[in-house]
Coordinates of C-alpha atoms in Angstrom, one line a residue:
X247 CA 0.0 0.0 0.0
X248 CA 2.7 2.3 0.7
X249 CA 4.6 1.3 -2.7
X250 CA 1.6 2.3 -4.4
X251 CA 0.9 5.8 -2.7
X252 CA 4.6 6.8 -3.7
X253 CA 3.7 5.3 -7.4
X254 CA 1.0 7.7 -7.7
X255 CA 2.5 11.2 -6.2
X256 CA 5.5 10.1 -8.9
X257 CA 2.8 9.6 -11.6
X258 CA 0.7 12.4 -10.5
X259 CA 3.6 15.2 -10.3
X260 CA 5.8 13.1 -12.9
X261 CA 6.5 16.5 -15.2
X262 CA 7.1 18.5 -11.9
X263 CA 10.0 15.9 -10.6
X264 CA 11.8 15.5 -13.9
X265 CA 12.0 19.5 -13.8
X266 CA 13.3 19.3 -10.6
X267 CA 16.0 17.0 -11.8
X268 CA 16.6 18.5 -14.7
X269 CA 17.2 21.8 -12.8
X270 CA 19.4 19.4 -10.1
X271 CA 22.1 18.1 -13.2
X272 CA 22.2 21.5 -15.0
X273 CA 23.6 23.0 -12.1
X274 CA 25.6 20.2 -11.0
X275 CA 27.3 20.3 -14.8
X276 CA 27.7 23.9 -14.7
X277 CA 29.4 24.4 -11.4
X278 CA 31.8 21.2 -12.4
X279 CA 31.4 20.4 -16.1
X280 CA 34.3 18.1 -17.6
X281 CA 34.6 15.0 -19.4
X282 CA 33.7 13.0 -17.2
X283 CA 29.9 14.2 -16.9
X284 CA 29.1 13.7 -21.3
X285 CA 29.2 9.8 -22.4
X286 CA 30.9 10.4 -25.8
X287 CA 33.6 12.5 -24.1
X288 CA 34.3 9.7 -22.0
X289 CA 34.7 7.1 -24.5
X290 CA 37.1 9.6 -26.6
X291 CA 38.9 10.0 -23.8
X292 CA 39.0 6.4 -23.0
X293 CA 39.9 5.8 -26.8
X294 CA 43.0 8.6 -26.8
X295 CA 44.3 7.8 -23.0
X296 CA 43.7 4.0 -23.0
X297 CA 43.2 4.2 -19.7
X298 CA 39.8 3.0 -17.2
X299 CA 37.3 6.4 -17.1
X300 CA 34.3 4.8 -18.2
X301 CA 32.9 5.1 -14.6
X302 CA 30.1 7.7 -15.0
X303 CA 29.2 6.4 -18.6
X304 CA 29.4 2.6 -17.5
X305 CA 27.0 3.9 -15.1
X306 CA 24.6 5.4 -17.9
X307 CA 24.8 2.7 -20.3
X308 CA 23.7 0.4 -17.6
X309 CA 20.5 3.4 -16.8
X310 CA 19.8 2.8 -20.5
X311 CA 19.5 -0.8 -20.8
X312 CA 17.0 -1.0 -17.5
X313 CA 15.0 2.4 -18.2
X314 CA 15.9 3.9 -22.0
X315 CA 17.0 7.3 -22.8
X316 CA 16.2 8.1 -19.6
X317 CA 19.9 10.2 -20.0
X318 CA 18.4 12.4 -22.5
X319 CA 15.0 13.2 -21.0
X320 CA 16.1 13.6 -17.0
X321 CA 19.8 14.4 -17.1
X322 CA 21.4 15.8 -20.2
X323 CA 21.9 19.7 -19.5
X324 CA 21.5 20.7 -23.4
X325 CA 18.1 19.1 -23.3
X326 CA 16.8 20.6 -20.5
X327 CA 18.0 24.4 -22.3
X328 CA 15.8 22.7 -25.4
X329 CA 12.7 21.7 -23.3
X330 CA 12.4 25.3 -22.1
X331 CA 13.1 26.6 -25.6
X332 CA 9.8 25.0 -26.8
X333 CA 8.1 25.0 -24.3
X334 CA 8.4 28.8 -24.2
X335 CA 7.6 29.1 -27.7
X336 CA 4.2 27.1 -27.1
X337 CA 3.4 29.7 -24.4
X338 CA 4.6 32.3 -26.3
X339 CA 2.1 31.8 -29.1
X340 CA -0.7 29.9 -27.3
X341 CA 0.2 26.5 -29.2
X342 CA -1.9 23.5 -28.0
X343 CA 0.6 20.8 -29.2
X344 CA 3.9 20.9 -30.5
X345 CA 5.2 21.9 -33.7
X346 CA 5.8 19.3 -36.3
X347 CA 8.7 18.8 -38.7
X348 CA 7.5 17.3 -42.0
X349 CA 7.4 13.4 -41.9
X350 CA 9.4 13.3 -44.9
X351 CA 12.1 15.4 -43.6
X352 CA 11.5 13.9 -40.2
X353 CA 11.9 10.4 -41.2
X354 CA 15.3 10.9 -42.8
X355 CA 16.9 13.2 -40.7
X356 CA 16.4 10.8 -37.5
X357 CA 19.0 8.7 -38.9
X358 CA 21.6 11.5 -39.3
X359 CA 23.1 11.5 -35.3
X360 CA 24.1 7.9 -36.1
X361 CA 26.3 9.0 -38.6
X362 CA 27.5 12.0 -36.5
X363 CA 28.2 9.4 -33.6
X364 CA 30.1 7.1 -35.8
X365 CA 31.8 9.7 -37.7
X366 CA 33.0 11.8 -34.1
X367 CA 34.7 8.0 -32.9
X368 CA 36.6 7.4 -35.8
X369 CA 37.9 10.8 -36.4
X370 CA 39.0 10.4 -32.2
X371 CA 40.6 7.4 -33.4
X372 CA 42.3 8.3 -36.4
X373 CA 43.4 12.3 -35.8
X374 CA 43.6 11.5 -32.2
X375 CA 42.2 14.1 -30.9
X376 CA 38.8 15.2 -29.1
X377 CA 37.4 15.8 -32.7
X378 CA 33.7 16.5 -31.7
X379 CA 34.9 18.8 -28.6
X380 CA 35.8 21.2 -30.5
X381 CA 32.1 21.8 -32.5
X382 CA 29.8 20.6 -29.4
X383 CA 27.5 22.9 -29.0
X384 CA 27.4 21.8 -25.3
X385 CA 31.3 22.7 -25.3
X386 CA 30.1 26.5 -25.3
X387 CA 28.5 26.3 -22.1
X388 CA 31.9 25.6 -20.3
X389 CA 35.5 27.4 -20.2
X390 CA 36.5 23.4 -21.3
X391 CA 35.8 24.0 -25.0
X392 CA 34.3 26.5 -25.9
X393 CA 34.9 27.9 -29.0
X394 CA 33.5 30.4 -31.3
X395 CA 32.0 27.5 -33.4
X396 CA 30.5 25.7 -30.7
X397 CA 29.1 28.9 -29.8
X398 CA 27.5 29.6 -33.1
X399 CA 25.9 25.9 -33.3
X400 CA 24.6 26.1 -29.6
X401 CA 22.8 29.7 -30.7
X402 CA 21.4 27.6 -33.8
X403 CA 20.5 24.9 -32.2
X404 CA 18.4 26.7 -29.1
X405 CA 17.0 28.9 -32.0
X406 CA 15.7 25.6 -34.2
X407 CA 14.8 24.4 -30.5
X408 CA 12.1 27.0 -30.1
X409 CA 11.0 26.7 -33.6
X410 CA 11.3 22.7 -33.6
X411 CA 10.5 21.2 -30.3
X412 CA 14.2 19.0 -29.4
X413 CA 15.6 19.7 -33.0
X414 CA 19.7 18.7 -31.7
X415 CA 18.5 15.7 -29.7
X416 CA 15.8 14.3 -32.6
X417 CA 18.4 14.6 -35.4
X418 CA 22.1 15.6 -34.3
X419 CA 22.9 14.4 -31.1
X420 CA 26.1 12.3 -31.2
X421 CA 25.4 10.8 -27.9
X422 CA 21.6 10.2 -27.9
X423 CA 22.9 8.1 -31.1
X424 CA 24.9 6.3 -28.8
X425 CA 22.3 5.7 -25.9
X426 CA 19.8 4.8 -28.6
X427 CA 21.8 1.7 -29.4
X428 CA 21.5 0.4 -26.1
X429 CA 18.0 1.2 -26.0
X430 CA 16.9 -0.3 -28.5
X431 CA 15.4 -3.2 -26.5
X432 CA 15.3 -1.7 -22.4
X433 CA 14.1 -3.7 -19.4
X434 CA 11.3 -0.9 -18.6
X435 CA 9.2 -0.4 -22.2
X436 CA 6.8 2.6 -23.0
X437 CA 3.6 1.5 -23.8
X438 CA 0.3 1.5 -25.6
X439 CA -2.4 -0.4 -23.8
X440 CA -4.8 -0.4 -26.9
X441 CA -7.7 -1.8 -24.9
X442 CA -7.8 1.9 -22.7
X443 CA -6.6 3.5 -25.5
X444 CA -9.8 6.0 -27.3
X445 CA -7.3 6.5 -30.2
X446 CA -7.8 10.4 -29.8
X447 CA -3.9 10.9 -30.7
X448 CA -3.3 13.0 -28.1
X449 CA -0.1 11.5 -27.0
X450 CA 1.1 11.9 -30.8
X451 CA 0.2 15.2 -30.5
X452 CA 1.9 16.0 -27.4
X453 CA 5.9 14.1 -28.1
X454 CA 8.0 16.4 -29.2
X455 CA 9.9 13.9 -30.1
X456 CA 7.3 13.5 -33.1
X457 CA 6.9 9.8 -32.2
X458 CA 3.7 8.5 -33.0
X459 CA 2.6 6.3 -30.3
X460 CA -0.6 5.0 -32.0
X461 CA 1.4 3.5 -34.5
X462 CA 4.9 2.0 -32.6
X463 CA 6.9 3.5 -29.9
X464 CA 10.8 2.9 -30.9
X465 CA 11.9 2.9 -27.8
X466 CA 15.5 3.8 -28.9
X467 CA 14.0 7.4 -30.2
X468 CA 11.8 7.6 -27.0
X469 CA 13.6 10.2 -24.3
X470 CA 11.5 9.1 -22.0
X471 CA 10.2 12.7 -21.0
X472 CA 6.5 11.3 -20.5
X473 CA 4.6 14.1 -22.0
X474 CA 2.8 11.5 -23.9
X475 CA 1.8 9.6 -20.6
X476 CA 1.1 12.9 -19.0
X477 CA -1.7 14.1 -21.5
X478 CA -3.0 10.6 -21.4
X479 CA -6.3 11.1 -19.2
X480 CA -7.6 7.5 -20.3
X481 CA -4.1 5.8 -18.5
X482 CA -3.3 4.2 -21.7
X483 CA 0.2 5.0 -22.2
X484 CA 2.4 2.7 -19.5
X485 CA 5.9 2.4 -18.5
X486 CA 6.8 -0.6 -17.3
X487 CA 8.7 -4.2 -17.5
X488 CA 5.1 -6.1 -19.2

């Protein structure tokens, strides 16, 4: 009984806690940003040192294979300057749902952070050097690597964020490429349960993600920001092992 009063507060003020640790790891990678606190950093570094500093992103990886992207939707500081940028836009112009990339464009350009991810490691490997450091729009929010490019792509990016709900994460993001692999299968799947569901697509409408739940939930694309379960008023959309 007490399990389940904790399970609803958490599913009742779901969008309220995940703000709250959002808020919780941008500060934390602000007052001591490094290496250590991005995944693809780590494994460059562990690539150009060949030494043991997987720690933090061992640590991740295994987050990922139990929950999903849970990385990108609860911890990654760049998304959580995105999810205000969007979210400030829908306020800003009294927008119901989020705005929607074409599906033609959309369904192509997903597939473009894999190349980014695998094109960033081999470069590591082969100039060795912290190739994607230097460009990372994230880069530009420490004294680490800054640099006048990064500084223009995180401008870019924060402006197609507010236009484009998520734009760097949906299509560019080198490391939610990299969690997406191992999430491609997690322990804890979102779901659809069709027999609650009224099919009024409003959990389509909601991800800004652009994932349309109604049809198939790739869980390797899902952030696991649970607007989509949020909007749900019917308690169709679950998150869970079954």
């Amino acid at each position: 009984e007490k399990m389940s009063k904790i399970y609803d507060f958490f599913e009742k003020n779901l969008q309220s806690i995940r703000k709250v640790v959002q808020l919780l790891f941008f500060i934390f990678f602000i007052c001591f940003s490094g290496l250590y606190f991005c995944i693809l950093g780590e494994i460059m570094k562990f690539i150009l040192i060949k030494g043991f500093y997987l720690t933090f992103t061992l640590i991740y990886l295994l987050l990922t294979l139990i929950l999903g992207r849970v990385f990108c939707g609860w911890i990654c500081p760049f998304g959580f300057i995105l999810d205000i940028a969007y979210k400030l836009r829908m306020k800003v112009f009294k927008l119901k749902f989020p705005p929607k990339v074409p599906e033609k464009i959309h369904s192509k350009l997903i597939y473009l952070k894999y190349i980014i991810v695998i094109l960033s490691l081999y470069l590591t490997y082969s100039l060795s050097t912290y190739a994607l450091c230097k460009v990372c729009p994230l880069g530009a929010l420490t004294k680490l690597y800054g640099t006048v490019i990064s500084i223009i792509l995180l401008i870019f990016f924060i402006v197609m964020g507010f236009i484009y709900p998520m734009f760097f994460c949906r299509y560019f993001c080198p490391t939610g490429a990299l969690l997406g692999i191992f999430s491609i299968r997690p322990l804890f799947k979102l779901k659809l349960d069709y027999e609650k569901c009224p099919n009024c697509k409003l959990c389509d409408k909601k991800c800004p993600l652009q994932i349309e739940l109604t049809k198939n939930i790739p869980q390797h694309e899902c952030t696991r920001c649970f607007e989509c379960k949020t909007a749900c008023n019917k308690g169709a959309v679950k998150f869970g092992i079954k």
